[in-house]
Amino acid sequence: MKKIVLICPSLRAGGSERVMSELANYWSSNPLLEIYLILLTNQKQYYRIDSRVHIITPKHNYKKNFISKSLFKLKILSFIRSNCLKIQPDSILSFNERYNNIVLLALRGLKLKVYVSDRNSPFMKIGLFHNFLRNKLYKNATGIIAQTQSAKTVLGKNTKNKNIKVIPNPLREIETKKQSKLQFEKKIILNVGRNVEQKNQLELIKIFNNCDYSKWILKIIGSGPLHSALIKKTKELGIEQHVQIIEFTKGIDYYYSEADIFAFTSLYEGFPNALVEAMAHGIACVSYDCPTGPSDIINNGINACLIPLSNSKSYSENLNEMMSNEKLRIKYSNNATDVKRIFSIEKTANNYLDFITYQ
């Protein structure tokens, strides 16, 4: 039996936490594997973990000040090292940029196979100190998992690690039942994502305002610091009757099931889970070609529409065309659902397992 240790900062709501939980749950059903999940912070768990997974959490936590965080990181180094020495795993897989550095430092000098994976854009700045550590420490990782081809290129150049594998995120289990359109007075454009600058939803509202939206409603599902600013923008433009800013909910599949178009405007991504989920639901999608991810998923003009980043004029024109052209929406919808095969949990989890156990 092979022992695998998974290391993640937490299981709060988020893309990397979802992927880690799905890998743990999928592998736990394999009688030849024993799965350990080490969480590095004590936070409320959003994702369900199979009872066969051994979950290990620290007894201590930190306060939001420099001294407390610094002491916490020192304790976490010992926490990671002591638990891995006790378990003696065949492979270790760690998620998230800054915490990967901590894991590699904690396990330095031990004869353990350690694999790391960054979960955001490789172009995202994580601070001079952590950038320096990543470029030094990742070189000695047994392997690196990148979410996209462009991420692999950047990581290879910066870290000089030769063992980098591209494995995209798995598609979560979703309910794809379409709602009856007869119950909706207007057609729906959907955006799902945190209300932060990265998701660029303020620009999406402006783009929507430049379209013929008389028969449409834009729904933005998410929570975050820009939530009030989004509502304010709809009022400034006088389109609050056509735009709904809705707090994120666990019942997100309902909103996917009623949508006619999915509009993705992120400025950067690690891997755009929401875009894949929308395509799996058979929604006609339009997306900025941001770094990184959309270009790995979208075959422009075939299964969705890909727009050069920050070209809001082109975005408005293409979105407006999709809104007025039902045949085009049906074409994109029919071709989009192939992502369910490409990004299945079975395929992704097996690719991860092959990489971290047979290298």
mmCIF file of N, CA, C and O in Angstrom, residues 11 55 100 108 113 133 156 192 199 211 221 338 349 355:
data_model
loop_
_atom_site.group_PDB
_atom_site.id
_atom_site.type_symbol
_atom_site.label_atom_id
_atom_site.label_comp_id
_atom_site.label_asym_id
_atom_site.label_seq_id
_atom_site.Cartn_x
_atom_site.Cartn_y
_atom_site.Cartn_z
ATOM 1 N N LEU A 11 -9.363 24.081 3.901
ATOM 2 C CA LEU A 11 -10.418 23.565 3.041
ATOM 3 C C LEU A 11 -11.566 24.569 2.956
ATOM 4 O O LEU A 11 -12.730 24.198 2.815
ATOM 5 N N ILE A 55 -7.143 13.176 8.297
ATOM 6 C CA ILE A 55 -6.962 14.622 8.305
ATOM 7 C C ILE A 55 -6.138 15.028 9.517
ATOM 8 O O ILE A 55 -6.437 14.640 10.653
ATOM 9 N N ASN A 100 3.797 26.317 -0.544
ATOM 10 C CA ASN A 100 4.728 25.345 -1.141
ATOM 11 C C ASN A 100 6.154 25.632 -0.688
ATOM 12 O O ASN A 100 6.941 24.709 -0.440
ATOM 13 N N ARG A 108 13.301 19.976 3.788
ATOM 14 C CA ARG A 108 14.645 20.062 3.223
ATOM 15 C C ARG A 108 15.584 19.069 3.916
ATOM 16 O O ARG A 108 15.608 18.956 5.150
ATOM 17 N N LYS A 113 9.830 12.240 -1.501
ATOM 18 C CA LYS A 113 9.429 12.752 -2.817
ATOM 19 C C LYS A 113 8.372 13.829 -2.619
ATOM 20 O O LYS A 113 7.272 13.546 -2.142
ATOM 21 N N LEU A 133 12.308 32.649 -2.877
ATOM 22 C CA LEU A 133 12.275 31.286 -2.348
ATOM 23 C C LEU A 133 11.778 30.296 -3.390
ATOM 24 O O LEU A 133 12.338 29.203 -3.542
ATOM 25 N N GLY A 156 9.267 26.608 -15.680
ATOM 26 C CA GLY A 156 10.511 25.999 -16.138
ATOM 27 C C GLY A 156 11.628 27.021 -16.265
ATOM 28 O O GLY A 156 12.772 26.771 -15.873
ATOM 29 N N VAL A 192 -19.639 34.169 -12.777
ATOM 30 C CA VAL A 192 -19.429 33.587 -11.451
ATOM 31 C C VAL A 192 -17.988 33.825 -11.041
ATOM 32 O O VAL A 192 -17.059 33.467 -11.775
ATOM 33 N N LYS A 199 -11.231 39.519 -11.233
ATOM 34 C CA LYS A 199 -12.364 39.017 -12.015
ATOM 35 C C LYS A 199 -12.945 40.072 -12.948
ATOM 36 O O LYS A 199 -13.741 39.740 -13.836
ATOM 37 N N CYS A 211 -24.278 46.970 -24.839
ATOM 38 C CA CYS A 211 -25.004 46.017 -25.674
ATOM 39 C C CYS A 211 -26.494 46.335 -25.681
ATOM 40 O O CYS A 211 -26.981 47.128 -24.876
ATOM 41 N N ILE A 221 -22.586 36.357 -9.795
ATOM 42 C CA ILE A 221 -22.669 35.584 -8.559
ATOM 43 C C ILE A 221 -21.300 35.562 -7.891
ATOM 44 O O ILE A 221 -20.335 35.061 -8.463
ATOM 45 N N ASP A 338 -18.000 18.968 -24.376
ATOM 46 C CA ASP A 338 -16.917 17.986 -24.456
ATOM 47 C C ASP A 338 -15.919 18.166 -23.314
ATOM 48 O O ASP A 338 -15.121 17.270 -23.038
ATOM 49 N N ALA A 349 -7.395 12.809 -11.848
ATOM 50 C CA ALA A 349 -6.839 12.150 -10.664
ATOM 51 C C ALA A 349 -5.830 11.066 -11.045
ATOM 52 O O ALA A 349 -4.801 10.904 -10.387
ATOM 53 N N PHE A 355 1.853 10.662 -12.081
ATOM 54 C CA PHE A 355 3.012 11.573 -12.012
ATOM 55 C C PHE A 355 3.706 11.500 -10.662
ATOM 56 O O PHE A 355 4.947 11.473 -10.591
#
